[in-house]
CSV table of C-alpha atoms in Angstrom, one decimal:
chain,number,residue,atom,x,y,z
A,1,MET,CA,89.0,93.8,89.4
A,2,PRO,CA,85.4,95.0,89.5
A,3,PRO,CA,84.2,96.3,86.2
A,4,PRO,CA,83.7,100.1,86.1
A,5,SER,CA,80.3,101.5,85.5
A,6,PRO,CA,80.1,101.9,81.7
A,7,ALA,CA,79.6,105.4,80.4
A,8,GLY,CA,78.8,104.2,76.9
A,9,PRO,CA,75.6,103.2,75.3
A,10,ALA,CA,73.1,101.2,77.3
A,11,GLU,CA,73.3,98.3,74.9
A,12,PRO,CA,77.0,97.7,74.0
A,13,PRO,CA,77.7,96.2,70.6
A,14,PRO,CA,78.0,92.4,70.5
A,15,PRO,CA,81.5,91.0,70.8
A,16,PRO,CA,83.3,90.0,67.6
A,17,PRO,CA,83.0,86.3,66.6
A,18,ARG,CA,85.4,84.2,68.6
A,19,ARG,CA,88.3,83.0,66.5
A,20,SER,CA,89.5,79.5,66.6
A,21,ARG,CA,92.4,79.0,68.9
A,22,THR,CA,94.1,76.6,66.6
A,23,GLY,CA,95.0,79.4,64.4
A,24,LEU,CA,96.8,81.1,67.3
A,25,ILE,CA,98.8,78.0,68.4
A,26,ALA,CA,101.6,78.4,65.9
A,27,VAL,CA,101.8,82.2,66.5
A,28,LEU,CA,101.8,81.8,70.3
A,29,SER,CA,104.4,79.0,70.2
A,30,ALA,CA,106.7,81.1,68.1
A,31,VAL,CA,106.3,84.1,70.4
A,32,LEU,CA,107.0,82.0,73.5
A,33,VAL,CA,110.2,80.8,71.8
A,34,LEU,CA,111.2,84.4,71.1
A,35,VAL,CA,110.3,85.6,74.6
A,36,VAL,CA,112.2,82.9,76.4
A,37,ALA,CA,115.1,82.9,74.1
A,38,ALA,CA,115.4,86.7,73.9
A,39,VAL,CA,115.7,87.0,77.7
A,40,GLY,CA,118.6,84.6,77.7
A,41,LEU,CA,116.7,81.7,79.3
A,42,VAL,CA,116.9,78.2,78.2
A,43,VAL,CA,114.5,75.3,78.9
A,44,VAL,CA,116.1,72.1,80.1
A,45,ARG,CA,114.8,69.2,82.0
A,46,PRO,CA,114.6,67.7,84.6
A,47,GLY,CA,116.0,70.6,86.7
A,48,PRO,CA,114.3,72.2,89.7
A,49,VAL,CA,111.1,73.2,88.0
A,50,ALA,CA,109.6,69.7,88.6
A,51,GLY,CA,110.0,70.2,92.3
A,52,TRP,CA,108.5,73.7,92.2
A,53,LEU,CA,105.4,72.4,90.4
A,54,GLY,CA,104.8,69.5,92.7
A,55,ALA,CA,107.3,66.7,92.3
A,56,ARG,CA,108.5,65.6,95.7
A,57,ASP,CA,111.2,63.2,96.9
A,58,ASN,CA,108.5,60.8,98.1
A,59,ASP,CA,106.6,60.7,94.8
A,60,ALA,CA,106.6,57.3,93.3
A,61,ASN,CA,106.7,58.8,89.8
A,62,TRP,CA,109.6,61.2,90.5
A,63,VAL,CA,113.0,60.1,89.4
A,64,ASP,CA,116.2,61.9,90.6
A,65,THR,CA,118.4,62.3,87.6
A,66,THR,CA,120.6,65.1,88.9
A,67,THR,CA,123.7,62.9,88.5
A,68,ASP,CA,123.2,62.7,84.8
A,69,PRO,CA,125.2,65.0,82.5
A,70,PRO,CA,123.3,68.3,81.9
A,71,PRO,CA,121.0,68.0,78.9
A,72,PRO,CA,121.3,70.4,76.0
A,73,PRO,CA,119.0,73.4,75.9
A,74,VAL,CA,115.7,73.0,74.1
A,75,LEU,CA,115.6,76.6,73.1
A,76,ALA,CA,118.8,78.5,72.2
A,77,ALA,CA,119.2,82.2,73.0
A,78,ILE,CA,118.9,84.6,70.1
A,79,GLY,CA,120.7,87.4,71.9
A,80,ASP,CA,120.0,91.0,71.0
A,81,SER,CA,120.8,90.9,67.3
A,82,ALA,CA,117.2,91.8,66.2
A,83,PRO,CA,117.0,95.5,65.1
A,84,MET,CA,116.0,97.9,67.9
A,85,PRO,CA,113.4,100.5,67.1
A,86,THR,CA,114.4,104.1,67.4
A,87,PRO,CA,112.7,106.5,69.8
A,88,GLU,CA,111.8,108.7,66.8
A,89,GLY,CA,110.2,105.7,65.0
A,90,ILE,CA,108.1,104.7,68.1
A,91,ARG,CA,107.0,108.3,68.7
A,92,THR,CA,105.8,108.6,65.1
A,93,LEU,CA,104.0,105.3,65.4
A,94,ILE,CA,102.1,105.7,68.7
A,95,GLY,CA,102.4,109.4,69.6
A,96,ASP,CA,99.0,110.3,68.3
A,97,LEU,CA,97.4,107.1,69.7
A,98,VAL,CA,98.6,108.1,73.1
A,99,THR,CA,98.0,111.8,73.1
A,100,LYS,CA,94.8,111.9,71.0
A,101,SER,CA,93.2,108.7,72.3
A,102,GLY,CA,90.5,110.3,74.4
A,103,LEU,CA,91.7,108.3,77.5
A,104,GLY,CA,91.7,111.6,79.5
A,105,GLU,CA,94.2,114.1,80.7
A,106,ARG,CA,96.6,111.7,82.3
A,107,VAL,CA,97.9,108.9,79.9
A,108,ASN,CA,101.4,108.0,81.1
A,109,VAL,CA,103.5,105.6,79.1
A,110,SER,CA,106.9,103.9,79.1
A,111,VAL,CA,108.4,101.7,76.5
A,112,VAL,CA,111.8,100.1,77.1
A,113,ASP,CA,114.0,97.8,75.2
A,114,VAL,CA,114.6,94.7,77.3
A,115,ALA,CA,118.1,93.8,76.0
A,116,THR,CA,119.6,97.2,76.6
A,117,GLY,CA,117.3,98.8,79.1
A,118,GLN,CA,117.1,101.9,76.9
A,119,SER,CA,114.0,104.0,77.1
A,120,LEU,CA,112.3,104.2,73.7
A,121,TYR,CA,109.2,106.2,74.5
A,122,ALA,CA,108.3,108.2,77.6
A,123,GLN,CA,105.1,110.2,78.1
A,124,GLY,CA,104.8,111.0,81.8
A,125,ALA,CA,106.8,107.8,82.4
A,126,ASP,CA,108.1,109.0,85.8
A,127,VAL,CA,104.7,110.2,87.0
A,128,PRO,CA,103.2,108.2,89.9
A,129,THR,CA,99.8,107.1,88.7
A,130,VAL,CA,97.0,105.0,90.0
A,131,PRO,CA,98.0,101.6,88.7
A,132,ALA,CA,95.0,99.4,89.5
A,133,SER,CA,95.8,95.7,89.1
A,134,THR,CA,99.1,96.3,87.4
A,135,THR,CA,100.3,96.7,91.0
A,136,LYS,CA,100.4,92.9,91.0
A,137,LEU,CA,103.6,93.1,88.9
A,138,VAL,CA,105.5,94.7,91.8
A,139,THR,CA,103.9,92.2,94.2
A,140,ALA,CA,105.1,89.3,91.9
A,141,VAL,CA,108.7,90.5,91.6
A,142,ALA,CA,108.9,91.2,95.4
A,143,VAL,CA,107.7,87.8,96.5
A,144,LEU,CA,109.8,85.9,93.9
A,145,ALA,CA,112.8,87.9,95.1
A,146,THR,CA,112.2,87.2,98.7
A,147,ARG,CA,110.6,83.8,99.0
A,148,GLY,CA,111.8,82.3,95.7
A,149,PRO,CA,109.8,80.3,93.2
A,150,ALA,CA,109.9,77.0,95.1
A,151,TYR,CA,108.7,78.2,98.5
A,152,ARG,CA,105.4,76.7,99.9
A,153,ILE,CA,103.2,78.1,102.6
A,154,THR,CA,102.5,75.5,105.3
A,155,THR,CA,99.2,75.2,107.2
A,156,ARG,CA,99.5,73.3,110.4
A,157,VAL,CA,97.4,71.8,113.2
A,158,VAL,CA,98.8,71.6,116.7
A,159,ALA,CA,97.4,70.3,120.0
A,160,GLY,CA,95.8,73.0,122.1
A,161,SER,CA,96.1,73.7,125.7
A,162,ALA,CA,92.8,72.2,126.7
A,163,PRO,CA,92.2,68.4,126.5
A,164,GLY,CA,90.9,67.4,123.0
A,165,GLU,CA,91.5,70.9,121.6
A,166,VAL,CA,93.1,71.1,118.1
A,167,VAL,CA,94.4,74.4,116.8
A,168,LEU,CA,94.3,75.1,113.0
A,169,VAL,CA,97.1,77.6,112.4
A,170,GLY,CA,96.8,79.8,109.4
A,171,ALA,CA,100.1,80.8,107.7
A,172,GLY,CA,98.6,82.8,104.8
A,173,ASP,CA,97.8,80.2,102.2
A,174,PRO,CA,94.7,81.6,100.3
A,175,THR,CA,94.5,78.5,98.1
A,176,LEU,CA,93.8,75.9,100.8
A,177,ALA,CA,90.9,73.6,99.8
A,178,ILE,CA,88.4,71.8,101.8
A,179,ASN,CA,88.5,68.6,99.7
A,180,GLY,CA,89.1,67.6,96.1
A,181,ILE,CA,86.8,70.3,94.8
A,182,GLY,CA,88.9,73.4,95.1
A,183,SER,CA,89.3,76.7,93.4
A,184,TYR,CA,93.1,76.2,92.8
A,185,PRO,CA,94.8,73.2,91.2
A,186,GLY,CA,97.3,71.5,93.5
A,187,ALA,CA,96.2,73.1,96.7
A,188,GLY,CA,96.7,71.6,100.1
A,189,ARG,CA,93.4,70.2,101.6
A,190,LEU,CA,91.7,70.2,104.9
A,191,ASP,CA,90.5,66.6,104.5
A,192,ASP,CA,94.1,65.5,104.2
A,193,LEU,CA,94.9,67.5,107.3
A,194,ALA,CA,92.0,66.0,109.2
A,195,ASN,CA,93.1,62.5,108.4
A,196,GLN,CA,96.6,63.3,109.6
A,197,VAL,CA,95.1,64.7,112.9
A,198,LYS,CA,93.0,61.6,113.4
A,199,GLN,CA,96.0,59.4,112.9
A,200,ALA,CA,98.2,61.4,115.1
A,201,LEU,CA,95.7,61.4,117.9
A,202,GLY,CA,95.2,57.6,117.7
A,203,GLY,CA,92.0,56.8,119.6
A,204,THR,CA,91.6,60.2,121.2
A,205,ALA,CA,88.7,62.1,119.8
A,206,PRO,CA,89.0,65.9,119.3
A,207,THR,CA,86.6,68.0,121.3
A,208,LYS,CA,87.0,71.5,119.8
A,209,VAL,CA,88.7,73.4,117.0
A,210,THR,CA,90.5,76.7,117.6
A,211,VAL,CA,91.4,78.8,114.6
A,212,ASP,CA,94.5,80.8,114.9
A,213,SER,CA,94.8,83.5,112.3
A,214,SER,CA,96.9,85.8,114.4
A,215,LEU,CA,99.7,85.9,111.9
A,216,TYR,CA,98.0,88.8,110.1
A,217,SER,CA,97.4,92.1,111.9
A,218,GLY,CA,95.6,95.3,111.1
A,219,PRO,CA,92.3,95.8,109.1
A,220,VAL,CA,91.0,93.0,106.9
A,221,TYR,CA,90.0,95.6,104.2
A,222,GLU,CA,92.4,98.3,103.0
A,223,PRO,CA,91.0,101.8,103.7
A,224,GLY,CA,91.5,102.9,100.1
A,225,TRP,CA,89.3,100.1,98.6
A,226,ASP,CA,86.0,101.2,97.0
A,227,ALA,CA,83.0,100.6,99.2
A,228,ASP,CA,81.7,97.7,97.0
A,229,ILE,CA,84.9,95.6,97.2
A,230,PRO,CA,84.1,93.7,100.4
A,231,THR,CA,80.8,92.5,99.0
A,232,GLY,CA,81.3,92.6,95.2
A,233,GLY,CA,83.2,89.3,95.0
A,234,TYR,CA,86.4,90.8,93.6
A,235,GLY,CA,88.1,91.2,97.0
A,236,GLY,CA,87.3,90.1,100.5
A,237,ALA,CA,88.5,90.0,104.1
A,238,VAL,CA,92.2,89.3,104.2
A,239,THR,CA,92.9,86.8,106.9
A,240,ALA,CA,95.8,84.3,107.5
A,241,LEU,CA,93.4,81.3,107.3
A,242,MET,CA,90.9,80.8,104.5
A,243,THR,CA,89.8,78.2,102.0
A,244,ASP,CA,89.4,78.7,98.3
A,245,GLY,CA,90.2,82.4,98.4
A,246,ALA,CA,87.3,82.9,100.8
A,247,ARG,CA,84.8,81.8,98.2
A,248,LEU,CA,81.5,80.5,99.6
A,249,ASP,CA,81.4,78.0,96.7
A,250,PRO,CA,84.8,76.7,95.5
A,251,LYS,CA,83.3,75.6,92.2
A,252,LYS,CA,82.6,79.3,91.4
A,253,SER,CA,86.2,80.2,90.8
A,254,THR,CA,85.5,83.4,88.9
A,255,LYS,CA,86.6,86.7,90.5
A,256,GLY,CA,83.1,87.8,91.1
A,257,ALA,CA,82.2,84.8,93.3
A,258,ALA,CA,80.6,85.5,96.7
A,259,ARG,CA,83.1,85.6,99.6
A,260,THR,CA,82.6,84.9,103.3
A,261,PRO,CA,83.2,87.9,105.6
A,262,THR,CA,84.9,85.6,108.1
A,263,PRO,CA,87.2,83.4,106.1
A,264,ASP,CA,89.1,82.0,109.2
A,265,LEU,CA,86.0,80.9,111.1
A,266,THR,CA,84.5,79.5,107.9
A,267,ALA,CA,87.6,77.4,107.3
A,268,GLY,CA,87.5,76.3,111.0
A,269,LYS,CA,83.9,75.1,110.7
A,270,SER,CA,84.7,73.1,107.5
A,271,PHE,CA,87.7,71.5,109.4
A,272,ALA,CA,85.5,70.8,112.4
A,273,LYS,CA,83.0,69.0,110.2
A,274,LEU,CA,85.7,66.8,108.8
A,275,LEU,CA,86.6,65.9,112.4
A,276,GLY,CA,83.0,65.1,113.2
A,277,LEU,CA,82.5,68.2,115.3
A,278,PRO,CA,79.6,70.7,115.0
A,279,ALA,CA,80.2,74.3,114.1
A,280,THR,CA,79.5,75.4,117.6
A,281,LYS,CA,82.8,73.8,118.7
A,282,VAL,CA,84.8,76.4,116.6
A,283,THR,CA,86.3,79.5,118.2
A,284,ARG,CA,89.1,81.9,117.5
A,285,GLY,CA,92.2,81.7,119.7
A,286,SER,CA,95.9,81.3,119.7
A,287,ALA,CA,98.1,78.2,119.5
A,288,PRO,CA,100.3,77.4,122.5
A,289,ALA,CA,103.5,79.3,122.5
A,290,SER,CA,105.7,76.2,122.0
A,291,THR,CA,104.4,75.5,118.5
A,292,ALA,CA,107.7,75.7,116.5
A,293,PRO,CA,107.1,73.6,113.4
A,294,SER,CA,108.9,70.3,113.3
A,295,ALA,CA,110.3,68.6,110.2
A,296,ALA,CA,107.2,66.5,109.9
A,297,PRO,CA,104.4,65.4,112.1
A,298,THR,CA,104.7,61.9,113.7
A,299,SER,CA,102.2,59.2,113.0
A,300,THR,CA,101.1,59.2,116.6
A,301,ALA,CA,101.4,62.3,118.7
A,302,ALA,CA,103.5,62.5,121.8
A,303,THR,CA,101.6,62.3,125.1
A,304,ASP,CA,102.5,63.1,128.7
A,305,GLY,CA,102.0,59.5,129.7
A,306,THR,CA,98.3,59.8,130.6
A,307,GLY,CA,97.0,59.8,127.1
A,308,THR,CA,96.8,63.6,126.9
A,309,VAL,CA,98.7,65.2,124.0
A,310,GLU,CA,101.3,67.7,124.9
A,311,PRO,CA,100.2,71.3,124.0
A,312,GLY,CA,102.0,72.5,120.9
A,313,THR,CA,102.6,69.1,119.5
A,314,GLU,CA,102.2,69.2,115.7
A,315,LEU,CA,99.4,66.9,114.5
A,316,GLY,CA,99.5,67.6,110.8
A,317,ARG,CA,100.5,69.9,108.0
A,318,VAL,CA,99.7,70.6,104.4
A,319,GLU,CA,101.5,72.8,101.9
A,320,SER,CA,100.3,75.3,99.3
A,321,PRO,CA,101.4,75.1,95.6
A,322,PRO,CA,104.8,76.8,95.2
A,323,ILE,CA,105.1,80.5,95.0
A,324,ILE,CA,105.7,80.3,91.2
A,325,ARG,CA,102.2,78.8,90.8
A,326,LEU,CA,100.6,81.3,93.2
A,327,VAL,CA,102.1,84.1,91.0
A,328,ASP,CA,100.5,82.4,88.0
A,329,PHE,CA,97.1,82.4,89.8
A,330,MET,CA,97.5,86.1,90.8
A,331,LEU,CA,98.6,87.4,87.4
A,332,GLY,CA,96.6,85.1,85.1
A,333,ASP,CA,93.2,85.8,86.6
A,334,SER,CA,94.1,89.0,88.5
A,335,ASP,CA,93.3,87.2,91.8
A,336,ASN,CA,93.2,89.9,94.4
A,337,LEU,CA,93.2,87.7,97.5
A,338,VAL,CA,96.1,85.7,96.3
A,339,ALA,CA,97.9,89.0,95.7
A,340,GLU,CA,97.3,90.2,99.2
A,341,ALA,CA,98.6,86.9,100.6
A,342,LEU,CA,101.7,87.1,98.5
A,343,ALA,CA,102.3,90.7,99.6
A,344,ARG,CA,102.2,89.5,103.2
A,345,GLN,CA,104.7,86.8,102.5
A,346,VAL,CA,107.1,89.7,101.5
A,347,ALA,CA,106.3,91.3,104.8
A,348,ILE,CA,107.0,88.2,106.8
A,349,SER,CA,110.3,87.6,104.9
A,350,ARG,CA,111.4,91.1,105.9
A,351,ASP,CA,110.3,90.8,109.6
A,352,GLN,CA,107.5,93.4,109.0
A,353,PRO,CA,104.0,93.0,110.4
A,354,ALA,CA,101.8,90.9,108.1
A,355,SER,CA,99.4,93.7,107.4
A,356,PHE,CA,98.6,96.1,104.6
A,357,VAL,CA,101.1,98.6,105.9
A,358,GLY,CA,103.8,96.0,106.7
A,359,ALA,CA,103.5,94.4,103.3
A,360,ALA,CA,103.6,97.8,101.5
A,361,THR,CA,106.8,98.8,103.5
A,362,ALA,CA,108.5,95.5,102.8
A,363,THR,CA,107.6,95.5,99.1
A,364,LYS,CA,108.9,99.0,98.5
A,365,ALA,CA,112.1,98.1,100.3
A,366,VAL,CA,112.6,95.0,98.1
A,367,LEU,CA,112.0,97.0,95.0
A,368,ALA,CA,114.7,99.5,96.1
A,369,GLU,CA,117.1,96.6,96.8
A,370,LEU,CA,116.5,95.4,93.3
A,371,GLY,CA,117.7,98.7,92.0
A,372,LEU,CA,114.2,99.8,90.7
A,373,PRO,CA,113.1,103.4,90.5
A,374,VAL,CA,110.8,103.8,93.6
A,375,ASP,CA,110.9,107.6,94.0
A,376,GLY,CA,107.4,108.9,94.5
A,377,THR,CA,106.0,105.3,94.7
A,378,VAL,CA,103.1,104.8,97.1
A,379,ILE,CA,102.1,101.2,97.8
A,380,ALA,CA,98.9,100.6,99.8
A,381,ASP,CA,98.1,97.0,99.0
A,382,GLY,CA,99.4,94.1,97.0
A,383,SER,CA,96.4,93.7,94.6
A,384,GLY,CA,95.9,97.2,93.2
A,385,LEU,CA,92.3,97.5,94.5
A,386,SER,CA,93.4,100.6,96.5
A,387,ARG,CA,93.1,104.0,94.9
A,388,SER,CA,95.9,105.1,97.3
A,389,ASN,CA,98.5,103.3,95.2
A,390,ARG,CA,100.8,105.4,93.0
A,391,ILE,CA,103.2,103.7,90.6
A,392,SER,CA,105.0,105.1,87.6
A,393,PRO,CA,104.9,103.5,84.2
A,394,ALA,CA,108.7,103.6,84.3
A,395,LEU,CA,108.8,101.4,87.4
A,396,LEU,CA,106.4,98.9,85.9
A,397,ALA,CA,108.5,98.7,82.7
A,398,GLU,CA,111.7,98.3,84.7
A,399,VAL,CA,110.1,95.5,86.7
A,400,LEU,CA,109.4,93.7,83.5
A,401,VAL,CA,112.8,94.3,82.1
A,402,LEU,CA,114.4,92.9,85.2
A,403,ALA,CA,112.2,89.8,85.2
A,404,ALA,CA,112.8,89.2,81.4
A,405,SER,CA,116.5,90.0,81.3
A,406,GLY,CA,117.7,86.7,82.7
A,407,ASN,CA,119.9,88.5,85.2
A,408,ARG,CA,117.7,87.3,88.1
A,409,PRO,CA,116.5,83.8,87.1
A,410,GLU,CA,114.2,83.5,90.2
A,411,LEU,CA,112.1,86.4,88.8
A,412,ALA,CA,111.4,84.8,85.4
A,413,GLY,CA,108.2,83.2,86.8
A,414,LEU,CA,106.6,86.6,86.4
A,415,VAL,CA,107.0,86.4,82.6
A,416,GLY,CA,105.4,82.9,82.5
A,417,GLY,CA,102.4,84.1,84.6
A,418,LEU,CA,101.4,87.0,82.3
A,419,PRO,CA,98.2,86.5,80.3
A,420,VAL,CA,98.6,86.2,76.6
A,421,GLY,CA,96.6,88.5,74.2
A,422,GLY,CA,93.6,86.8,72.7
A,423,TRP,CA,94.5,83.6,74.5
A,424,SER,CA,94.5,83.4,78.2
A,425,GLY,CA,93.6,85.0,81.6
A,426,THR,CA,92.4,88.5,81.6
A,427,LEU,CA,93.5,89.0,78.0
A,428,ASP,CA,91.5,86.0,76.8
A,429,GLU,CA,88.9,88.2,75.0
A,430,ARG,CA,91.1,91.1,74.1
A,431,PHE,CA,93.2,91.7,70.9
A,432,ARG,CA,90.4,90.1,68.9
A,433,VAL,CA,89.3,93.0,66.7
A,434,LYS,CA,91.0,94.1,63.5
A,435,ALA,CA,92.6,97.2,65.0
A,436,SER,CA,94.5,95.2,67.6
A,437,GLN,CA,94.7,91.6,66.1
A,438,SER,CA,98.5,92.0,65.6
A,439,GLY,CA,98.8,91.7,69.4
A,440,ALA,CA,97.0,88.3,69.6
A,441,GLY,CA,99.4,85.7,70.8
A,442,VAL,CA,102.3,88.2,70.9
A,443,VAL,CA,101.4,90.6,73.8
A,444,ARG,CA,101.9,89.2,77.3
A,445,ALA,CA,100.6,91.7,79.8
A,446,LYS,CA,98.9,92.5,83.1
A,447,THR,CA,95.8,94.6,82.9
A,448,GLY,CA,94.3,97.0,85.5
A,449,THR,CA,90.8,98.3,85.8
A,450,LEU,CA,89.0,100.5,88.3
A,451,THR,CA,86.2,103.0,87.6
A,452,GLY,CA,88.1,105.8,85.7
A,453,VAL,CA,91.4,103.9,85.8
A,454,HIS,CA,92.6,101.7,82.9
A,455,ALA,CA,96.1,100.2,82.5
A,456,ILE,CA,98.1,97.5,80.7
A,457,SER,CA,101.7,96.6,81.2
A,458,GLY,CA,103.7,93.8,79.8
A,459,LEU,CA,106.1,92.4,77.2
A,460,LEU,CA,105.8,92.1,73.4
A,461,THR,CA,108.0,91.1,70.5
A,462,THR,CA,108.1,93.5,67.5
A,463,THR,CA,107.8,92.3,63.9
A,464,ASP,CA,111.6,92.4,63.8
A,465,GLY,CA,111.9,90.2,66.8
A,466,ARG,CA,112.9,92.8,69.4
A,467,LEU,CA,111.6,92.3,72.9
A,468,LEU,CA,110.0,95.4,74.5
A,469,ALA,CA,108.6,96.1,77.9
A,470,PHE,CA,105.7,98.6,78.1
A,471,ALA,CA,103.4,100.2,80.5
A,472,ILE,CA,100.3,102.4,79.7
A,473,LEU,CA,98.5,103.9,82.7
A,474,ALA,CA,95.5,106.3,82.5
A,475,ASP,CA,93.8,107.2,85.7
A,476,LYS,CA,91.4,109.9,84.6
A,477,VAL,CA,89.5,108.1,81.9
A,478,PRO,CA,86.1,109.8,81.1
A,479,PHE,CA,84.4,106.6,79.8
A,480,GLY,CA,84.1,102.9,80.6
A,481,THR,CA,85.7,99.6,79.9
A,482,ASP,CA,84.1,98.9,76.5
A,483,GLN,CA,85.8,102.1,75.1
A,484,ALA,CA,89.0,102.1,77.1
A,485,HIS,CA,90.3,98.6,76.6
A,486,PRO,CA,90.3,98.7,72.7
A,487,ILE,CA,92.4,101.9,72.8
A,488,LEU,CA,95.0,100.3,75.1
A,489,ASP,CA,95.0,97.2,73.0
A,490,ARG,CA,95.5,99.2,69.8
A,491,ILE,CA,98.6,101.0,71.3
A,492,ALA,CA,100.2,97.8,72.4
A,493,ALA,CA,99.4,96.1,69.0
A,494,ALA,CA,100.9,99.0,67.2
A,495,LEU,CA,104.2,98.4,69.0
A,496,VAL,CA,104.1,94.8,67.8
A,497,THR,CA,104.1,96.0,64.1
A,498,CYS,CA,107.0,98.2,64.8
A,499,GLY,CA,110.0,98.3,62.6
A,500,CYS,CA,110.2,102.0,63.7
A,501,ARG,CA,113.5,103.0,62.2
């Protein structure tokens, strides 16, 4: 998210000294054990996770052991025997922190016990609020529910209608790399795709590259985005074909990196270069109508007997990392273009247009199917960049309860993708001051920031070992990030210390 304009002093105080991470390892490890065990999950191996994360049937190092007896769990479930805080106790603990925090006139909060689903604290919990990037939590649960954690997005090349024409068909993979220097680990690569095309064509040289990004429709920027989003590096044009999240330089993988305004053409020009063609040979267009994907491209493409490749023949394909990894990328670094791509996967899975509107319609429908409270919810995009979004703290908390409960195992990837306080992702530098240090290594949460909007929503384990879901949304904050974030962190950290009985 773009940082809001600070309203504090011109020279903010220096950050606190960075603590050694070795001191957090033991705490973090213990908390991860509690989180995984408390939600009723167990860690076993080998299982399907290896396949989700990249192991394939044709990997030389991958061994199929599915016929072996199931191994014992590494982590045993602890159930819900830890004492649950009382609503009165939590109100006493954080009531003043919420109502007298100075975060503005709208500070809406929900705290829920994961094991029972009982609401423990509600301050405007049902009020639809501008959620900023905590919107990504609903995007995550929707795409995991519809596509599943193992699904991969396939980018293909097919023969075009004109002699020597190859068509690069975008399917919505934002992580696609040009070569081995990419922004996302494990991404499919254009250089691999180019080699497949050359092999499939044999001695026939390609003459032009057509890029087909027609899978997506509608505007490439959501109307509710701030004016600086397209050029500020925190968002970008949403197209079905792009490389490295539309970054101009894949090595600059931070959210503020410069983005190309035409990701599909930029990807096509990179592909053309790999095929030995100039950028002038790249145009937008459509693949032939008969381009239904085959099981795998052949080593030499079929021809019509004259050496001409039949239009629509698949010449190559590469796959994205699995959805569970894309969710990690989205949540960990608050990657907005990955979020928009995942939202469109929800739309496609529900036969909706792959647009902002189609993705929003499909996402809300999936949330309702999951039994989540969607009354009053307005979804405009998948990333939370839009100020048109309205999501209640209660919905966010219930999303987290569902993902952490163990009742829908395919949703558990959301929990693993959350940044950890004082340790990783967007929480790397948070929970590092005395007032909130109890949350370091214990709070796992998604943050949200727009000018005047500050939010945090996630999971934490109390001092008694009880797993809680929480959401704190404030969308009329009168000051900037440097003042707002410590207040949010302090509220979450207070819940960690809770005996609250």
